[in-house]
C-alpha positions as a Python dict, from the first residue, in 0.01 Angstrom:
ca = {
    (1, 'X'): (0, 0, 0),
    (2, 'X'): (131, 328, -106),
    (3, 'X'): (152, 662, 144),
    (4, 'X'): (-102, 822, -29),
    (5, 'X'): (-331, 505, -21),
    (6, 'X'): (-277, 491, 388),
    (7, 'X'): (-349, 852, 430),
    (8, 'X'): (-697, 791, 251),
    (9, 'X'): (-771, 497, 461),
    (10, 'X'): (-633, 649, 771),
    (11, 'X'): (-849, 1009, 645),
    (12, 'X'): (-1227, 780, 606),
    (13, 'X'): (-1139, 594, 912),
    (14, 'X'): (-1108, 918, 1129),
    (15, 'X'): (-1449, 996, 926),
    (16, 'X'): (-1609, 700, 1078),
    (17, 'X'): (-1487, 635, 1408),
    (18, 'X'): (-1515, 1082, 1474),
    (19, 'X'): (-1757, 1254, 1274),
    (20, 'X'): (-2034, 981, 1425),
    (21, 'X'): (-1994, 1067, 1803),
    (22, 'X'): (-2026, 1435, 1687),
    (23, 'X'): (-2372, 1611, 1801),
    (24, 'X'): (-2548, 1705, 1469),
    (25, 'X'): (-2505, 2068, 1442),
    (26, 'X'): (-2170, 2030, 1523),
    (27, 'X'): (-2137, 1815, 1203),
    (28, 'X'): (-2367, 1987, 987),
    (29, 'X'): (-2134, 2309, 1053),
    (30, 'X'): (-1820, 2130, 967),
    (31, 'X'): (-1952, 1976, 662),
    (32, 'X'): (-2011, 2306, 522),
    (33, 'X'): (-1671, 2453, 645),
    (34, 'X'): (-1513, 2199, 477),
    (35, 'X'): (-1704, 2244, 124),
    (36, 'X'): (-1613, 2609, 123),
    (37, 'X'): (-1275, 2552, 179),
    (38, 'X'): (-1266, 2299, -64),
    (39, 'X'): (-1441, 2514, -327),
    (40, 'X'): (-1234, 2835, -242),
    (41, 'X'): (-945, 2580, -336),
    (42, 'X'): (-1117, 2520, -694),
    (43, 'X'): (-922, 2214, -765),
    (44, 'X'): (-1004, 1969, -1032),
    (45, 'X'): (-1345, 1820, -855),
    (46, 'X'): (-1471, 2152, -766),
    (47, 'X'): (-1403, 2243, -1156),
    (48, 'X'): (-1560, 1940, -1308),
    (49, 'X'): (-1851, 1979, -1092),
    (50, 'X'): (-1911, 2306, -1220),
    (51, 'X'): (-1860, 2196, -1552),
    (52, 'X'): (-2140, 1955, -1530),
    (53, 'X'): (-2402, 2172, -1383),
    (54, 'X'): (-2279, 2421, -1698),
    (55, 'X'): (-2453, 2105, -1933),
    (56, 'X'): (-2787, 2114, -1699),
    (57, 'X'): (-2793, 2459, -1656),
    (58, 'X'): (-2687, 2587, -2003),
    (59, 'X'): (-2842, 2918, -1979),
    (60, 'X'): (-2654, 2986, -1624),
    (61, 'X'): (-2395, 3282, -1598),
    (62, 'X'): (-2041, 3257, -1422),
    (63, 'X'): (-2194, 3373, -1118),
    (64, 'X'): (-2482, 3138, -1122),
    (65, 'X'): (-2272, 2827, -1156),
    (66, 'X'): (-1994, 2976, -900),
    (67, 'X'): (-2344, 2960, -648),
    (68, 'X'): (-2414, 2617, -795),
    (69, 'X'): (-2097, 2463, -703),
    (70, 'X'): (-2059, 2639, -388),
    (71, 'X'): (-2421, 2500, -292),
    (72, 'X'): (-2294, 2148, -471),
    (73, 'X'): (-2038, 2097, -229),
    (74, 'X'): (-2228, 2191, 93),
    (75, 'X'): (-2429, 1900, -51),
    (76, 'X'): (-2160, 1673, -156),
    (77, 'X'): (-2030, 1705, 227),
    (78, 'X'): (-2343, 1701, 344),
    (79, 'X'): (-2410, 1329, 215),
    (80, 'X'): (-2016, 1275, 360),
    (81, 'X'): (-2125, 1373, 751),
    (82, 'X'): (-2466, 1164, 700),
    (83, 'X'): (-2281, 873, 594),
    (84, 'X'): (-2042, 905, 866),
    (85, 'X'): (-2300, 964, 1087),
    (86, 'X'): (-2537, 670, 969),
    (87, 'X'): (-2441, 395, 1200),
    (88, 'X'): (-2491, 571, 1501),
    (89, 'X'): (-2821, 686, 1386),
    (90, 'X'): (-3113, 513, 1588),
    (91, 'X'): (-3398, 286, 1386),
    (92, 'X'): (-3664, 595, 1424),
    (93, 'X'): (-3361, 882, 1309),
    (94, 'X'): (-3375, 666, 994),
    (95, 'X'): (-3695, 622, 933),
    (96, 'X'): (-3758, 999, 989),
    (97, 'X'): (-3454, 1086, 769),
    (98, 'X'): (-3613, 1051, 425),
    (99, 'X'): (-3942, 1113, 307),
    (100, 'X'): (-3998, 976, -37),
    (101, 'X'): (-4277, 1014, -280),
    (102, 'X'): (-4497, 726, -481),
    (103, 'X'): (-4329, 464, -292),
    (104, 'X'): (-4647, 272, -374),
    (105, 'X'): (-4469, 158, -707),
    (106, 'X'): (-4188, -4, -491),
    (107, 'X'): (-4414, -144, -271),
    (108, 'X'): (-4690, -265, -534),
    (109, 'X'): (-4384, -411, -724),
    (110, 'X'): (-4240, -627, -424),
    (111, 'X'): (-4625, -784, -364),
    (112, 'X'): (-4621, -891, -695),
    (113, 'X'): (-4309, -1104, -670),
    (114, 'X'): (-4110, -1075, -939),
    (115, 'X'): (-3834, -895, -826),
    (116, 'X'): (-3761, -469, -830),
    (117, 'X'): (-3489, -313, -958),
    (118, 'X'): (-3398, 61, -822),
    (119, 'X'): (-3150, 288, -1012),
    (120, 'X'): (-3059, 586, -881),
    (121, 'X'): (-2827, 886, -1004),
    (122, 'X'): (-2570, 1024, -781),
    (123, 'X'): (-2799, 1218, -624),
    (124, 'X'): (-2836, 1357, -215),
    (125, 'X'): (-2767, 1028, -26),
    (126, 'X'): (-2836, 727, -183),
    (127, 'X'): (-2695, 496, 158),
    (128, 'X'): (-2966, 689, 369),
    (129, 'X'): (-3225, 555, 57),
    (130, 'X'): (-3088, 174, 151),
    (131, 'X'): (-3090, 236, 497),
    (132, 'X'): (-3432, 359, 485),
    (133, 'X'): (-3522, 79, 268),
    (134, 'X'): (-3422, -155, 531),
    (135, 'X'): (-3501, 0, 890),
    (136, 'X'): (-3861, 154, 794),
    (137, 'X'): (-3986, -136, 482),
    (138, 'X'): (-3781, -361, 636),
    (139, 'X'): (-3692, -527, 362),
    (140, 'X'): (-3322, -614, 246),
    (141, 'X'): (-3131, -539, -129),
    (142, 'X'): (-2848, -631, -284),
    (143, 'X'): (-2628, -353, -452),
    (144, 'X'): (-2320, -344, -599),
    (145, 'X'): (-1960, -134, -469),
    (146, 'X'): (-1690, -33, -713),
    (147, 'X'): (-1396, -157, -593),
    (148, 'X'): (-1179, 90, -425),
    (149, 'X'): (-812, 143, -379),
    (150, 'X'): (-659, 76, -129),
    (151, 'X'): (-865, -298, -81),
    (152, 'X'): (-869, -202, 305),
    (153, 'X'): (-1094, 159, 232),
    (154, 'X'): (-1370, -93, -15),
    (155, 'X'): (-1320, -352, 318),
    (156, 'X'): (-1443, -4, 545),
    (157, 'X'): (-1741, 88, 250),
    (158, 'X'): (-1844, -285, 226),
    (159, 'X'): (-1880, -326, 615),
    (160, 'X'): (-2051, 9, 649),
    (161, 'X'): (-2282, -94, 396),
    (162, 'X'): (-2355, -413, 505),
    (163, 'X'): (-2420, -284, 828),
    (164, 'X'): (-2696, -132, 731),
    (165, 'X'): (-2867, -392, 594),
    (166, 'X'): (-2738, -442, 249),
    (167, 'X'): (-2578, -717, 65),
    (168, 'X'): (-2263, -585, -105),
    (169, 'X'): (-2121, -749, -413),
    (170, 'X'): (-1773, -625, -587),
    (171, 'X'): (-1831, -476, -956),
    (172, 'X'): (-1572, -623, -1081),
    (173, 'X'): (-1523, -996, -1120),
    (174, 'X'): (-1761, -1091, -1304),
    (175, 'X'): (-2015, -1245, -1079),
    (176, 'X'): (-2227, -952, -1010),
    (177, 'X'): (-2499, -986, -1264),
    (178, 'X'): (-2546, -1335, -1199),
    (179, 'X'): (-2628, -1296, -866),
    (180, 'X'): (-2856, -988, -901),
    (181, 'X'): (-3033, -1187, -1135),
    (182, 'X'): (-3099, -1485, -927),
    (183, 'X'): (-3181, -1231, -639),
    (184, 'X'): (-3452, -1111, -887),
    (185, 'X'): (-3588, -1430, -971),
    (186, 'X'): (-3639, -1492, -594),
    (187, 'X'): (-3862, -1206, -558),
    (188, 'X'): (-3589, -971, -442),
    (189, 'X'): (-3476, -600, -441),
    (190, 'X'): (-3184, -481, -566),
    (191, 'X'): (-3055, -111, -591),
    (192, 'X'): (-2814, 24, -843),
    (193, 'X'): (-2637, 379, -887),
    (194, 'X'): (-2639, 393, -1257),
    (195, 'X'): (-2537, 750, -1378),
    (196, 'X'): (-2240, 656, -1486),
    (197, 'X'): (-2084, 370, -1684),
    (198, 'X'): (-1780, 204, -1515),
    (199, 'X'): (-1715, -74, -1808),
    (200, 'X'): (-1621, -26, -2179),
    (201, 'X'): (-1979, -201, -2204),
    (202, 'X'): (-2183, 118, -2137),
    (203, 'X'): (-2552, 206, -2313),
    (204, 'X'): (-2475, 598, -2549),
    (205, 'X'): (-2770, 833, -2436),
    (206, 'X'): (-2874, 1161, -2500),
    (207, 'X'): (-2808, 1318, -2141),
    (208, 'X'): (-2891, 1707, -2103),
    (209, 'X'): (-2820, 1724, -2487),
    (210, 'X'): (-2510, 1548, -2553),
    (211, 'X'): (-2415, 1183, -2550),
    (212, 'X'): (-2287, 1076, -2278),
    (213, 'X'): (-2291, 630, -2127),
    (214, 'X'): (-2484, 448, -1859),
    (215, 'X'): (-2464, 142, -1729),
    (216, 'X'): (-2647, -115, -1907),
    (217, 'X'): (-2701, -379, -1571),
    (218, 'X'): (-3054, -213, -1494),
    (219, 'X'): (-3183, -283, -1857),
    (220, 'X'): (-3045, -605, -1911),
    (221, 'X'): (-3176, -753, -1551),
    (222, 'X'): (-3504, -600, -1632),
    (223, 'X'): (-3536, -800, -1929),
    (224, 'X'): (-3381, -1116, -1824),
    (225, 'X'): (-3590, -1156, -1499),
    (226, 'X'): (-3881, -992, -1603),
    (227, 'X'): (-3801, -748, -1305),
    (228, 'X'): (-4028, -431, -1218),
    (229, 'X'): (-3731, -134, -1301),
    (230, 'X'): (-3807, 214, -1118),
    (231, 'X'): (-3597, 490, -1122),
    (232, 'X'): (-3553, 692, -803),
    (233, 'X'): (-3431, 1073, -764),
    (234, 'X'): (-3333, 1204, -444),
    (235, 'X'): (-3272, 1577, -326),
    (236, 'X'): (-3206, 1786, -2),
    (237, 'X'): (-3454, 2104, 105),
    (238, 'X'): (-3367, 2320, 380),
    (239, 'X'): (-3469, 2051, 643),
    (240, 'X'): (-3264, 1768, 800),
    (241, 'X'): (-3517, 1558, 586),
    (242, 'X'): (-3405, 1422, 246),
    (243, 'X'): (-3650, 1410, 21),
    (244, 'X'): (-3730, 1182, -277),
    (245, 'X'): (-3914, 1027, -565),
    (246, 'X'): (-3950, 706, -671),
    (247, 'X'): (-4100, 735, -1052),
    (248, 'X'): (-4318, 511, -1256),
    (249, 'X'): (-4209, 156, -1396),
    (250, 'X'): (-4008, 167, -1730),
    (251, 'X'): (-4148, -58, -1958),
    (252, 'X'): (-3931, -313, -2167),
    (253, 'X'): (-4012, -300, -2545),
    (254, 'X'): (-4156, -630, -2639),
    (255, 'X'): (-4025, -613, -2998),
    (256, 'X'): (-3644, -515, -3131),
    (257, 'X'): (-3311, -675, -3038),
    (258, 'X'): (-3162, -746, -2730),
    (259, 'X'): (-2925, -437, -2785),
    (260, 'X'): (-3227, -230, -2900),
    (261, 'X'): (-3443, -275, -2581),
    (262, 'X'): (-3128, -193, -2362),
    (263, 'X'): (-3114, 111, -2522),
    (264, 'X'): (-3444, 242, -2545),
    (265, 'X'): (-3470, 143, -2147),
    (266, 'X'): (-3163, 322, -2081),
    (267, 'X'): (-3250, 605, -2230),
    (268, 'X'): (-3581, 597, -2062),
    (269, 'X'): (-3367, 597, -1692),
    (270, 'X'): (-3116, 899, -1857),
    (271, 'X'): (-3472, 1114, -1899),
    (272, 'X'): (-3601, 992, -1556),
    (273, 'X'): (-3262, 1103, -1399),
    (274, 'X'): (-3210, 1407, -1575),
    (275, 'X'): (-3577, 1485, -1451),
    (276, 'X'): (-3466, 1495, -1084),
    (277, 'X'): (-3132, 1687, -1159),
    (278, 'X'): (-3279, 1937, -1336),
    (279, 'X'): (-3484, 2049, -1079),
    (280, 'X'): (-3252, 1991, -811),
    (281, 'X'): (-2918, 2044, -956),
    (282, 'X'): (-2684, 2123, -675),
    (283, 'X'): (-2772, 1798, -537),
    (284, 'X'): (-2597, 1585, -819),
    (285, 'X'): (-2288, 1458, -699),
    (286, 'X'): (-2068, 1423, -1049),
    (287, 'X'): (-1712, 1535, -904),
    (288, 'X'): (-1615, 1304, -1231),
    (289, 'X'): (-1634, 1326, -1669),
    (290, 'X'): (-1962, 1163, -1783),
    (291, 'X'): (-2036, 1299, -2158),
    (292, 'X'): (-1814, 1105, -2440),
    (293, 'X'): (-1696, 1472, -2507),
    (294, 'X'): (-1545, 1566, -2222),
    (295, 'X'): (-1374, 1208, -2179),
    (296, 'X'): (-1038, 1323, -2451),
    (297, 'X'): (-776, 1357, -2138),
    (298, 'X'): (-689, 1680, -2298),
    (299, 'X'): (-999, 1855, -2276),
    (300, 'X'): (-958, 1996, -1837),
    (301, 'X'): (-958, 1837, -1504),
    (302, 'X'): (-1134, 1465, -1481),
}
């Protein structure tokens, strides 16, 4: 393990075991210290983040996307303290912690039996979703991690994760999509952050105007189990409450190509995800490139 790899582990462990024992206005104040510093600093994150909301907010002056990142970051830090927070939270803090819309569809869907996929964007805070999911539906998922560097920080995500009730599989390796599926057959849930592709095996979509990939997992599951897929949006208001939406089934095409369904249902989740951005934003947590253009190295920070 390099130096730099220890000082990350060391930095999310410090996270973990401090920011949790903190009193919440204590770590709701040095979440947003923290994202202005970091966004005074403008490095690369802070500059592709703004870049981003430039593509959802195309109209937006400097000064408007300068407030956009600035609010982006309080966010971004915001889901940081809540995460660090989460496993100290009680069963009722939880359930009182999110207050989503429709969930009727992901209710309906798990009656019926044939398994419910959720994808979700990088939006707000997608662990306090699961965690919600778990504690107040009680009802267990299976999601996926990317696998982190060093293998002792993914070790930390995968226990935090599990200890909240979800089963954790690696993304690479290969087995993944196997076992989703057969979690699907069984009736089960599983929950996917699919805003961005993190294969060479990505679905090309027209995202905020320009083509950018998704993963294709949600659209291939959905037609190999015959699983219910619902996209889900998440945002923060001005409450300790995270709000959220979890939007109508997206039907599979029963005529075209294998290839051809994945991509009109893909596109269908792009359009439900760039939905809930749009109208929320500074809540989109895309530190990273997404759109095929602005993958070239040479074109600014990644």
């Amino acid at each position: 393990m390099s130096a730099q790899e220890r000082l990350t582990d060391a930095l999310y462990g410090l996270g973990w075991g401090t920011v949790k024992k903190l009193p919440e206005p204590v770590a709701v104040r040095l979440g947003n210290t923290v994202a202005d510093l970091a966004w005074k600093r403008r490095g690369k994150g802070v500059r592709r983040l703004e870049s981003n909301y430039a593509r959802v907010v195309p109209d937006a002056t400097p000064e408007r996307l300068a407030e956009l990142s600035r609010a982006g970051m309080r966010s971004y830090l915001r889901y940081w303290m809540e995460s660090f927070r989460l496993p100290a939270w009680s069963a009722e803090r939880v359930k009182s912690g999110f207050d989503p819309k429709d969930v009727h569809h992901l209710t309906d869907g798990l009656a019926a039996g044939n398994g419910v996929i959720l994808a979700l964007p990088h939006l707000a805070n997608w662990d306090l979703a699961g965690a919600w999911v778990t504690t107040k539906l009680e009802t267990p998922f299976t999601t996926v991690a990317e696998r982190l560097k060093p293998e002792t920080l993914y070790d930390r995500f995968v226990a935090y994760r599990e200890g909240l009730g979800m089963e954790v599989l690696p993304h690479s390796g290969g087995t993944a999509f196997g076992t989703l599926a057969r979690r699907l057959r069984d009736g089960g849930l599983i929950c996917l952050v699919a805003d961005r592709d993190l294969s060479a095996s990505g679905v090309e979509v027209k995202f905020f105007g320009d083509t950018a990939r998704m993963p294709a997992g949600p659209a291939l599951l959905a037609q190999q189990t015959g699983a219910l897929l619902l996209p889900v949006t998440l945002w923060y208001d001005d409450s300790p409450v995270m709000q959220g939406r979890v939007h109508p089934p997206i039907e599979v095409p029963e005529t075209g190509t294998r290839a051809e369904k994945t991509s009109v249902v893909t596109q269908a989740l792009a359009d439900a995800f760039a939905s809930g951005i749009a109208d929320h934003p500074e809540d989109w947590h895309m530190l990273q490139r997404l759109w095929l253009e602005d993958l070239d190295p040479a074109k600014g920070p990644s």
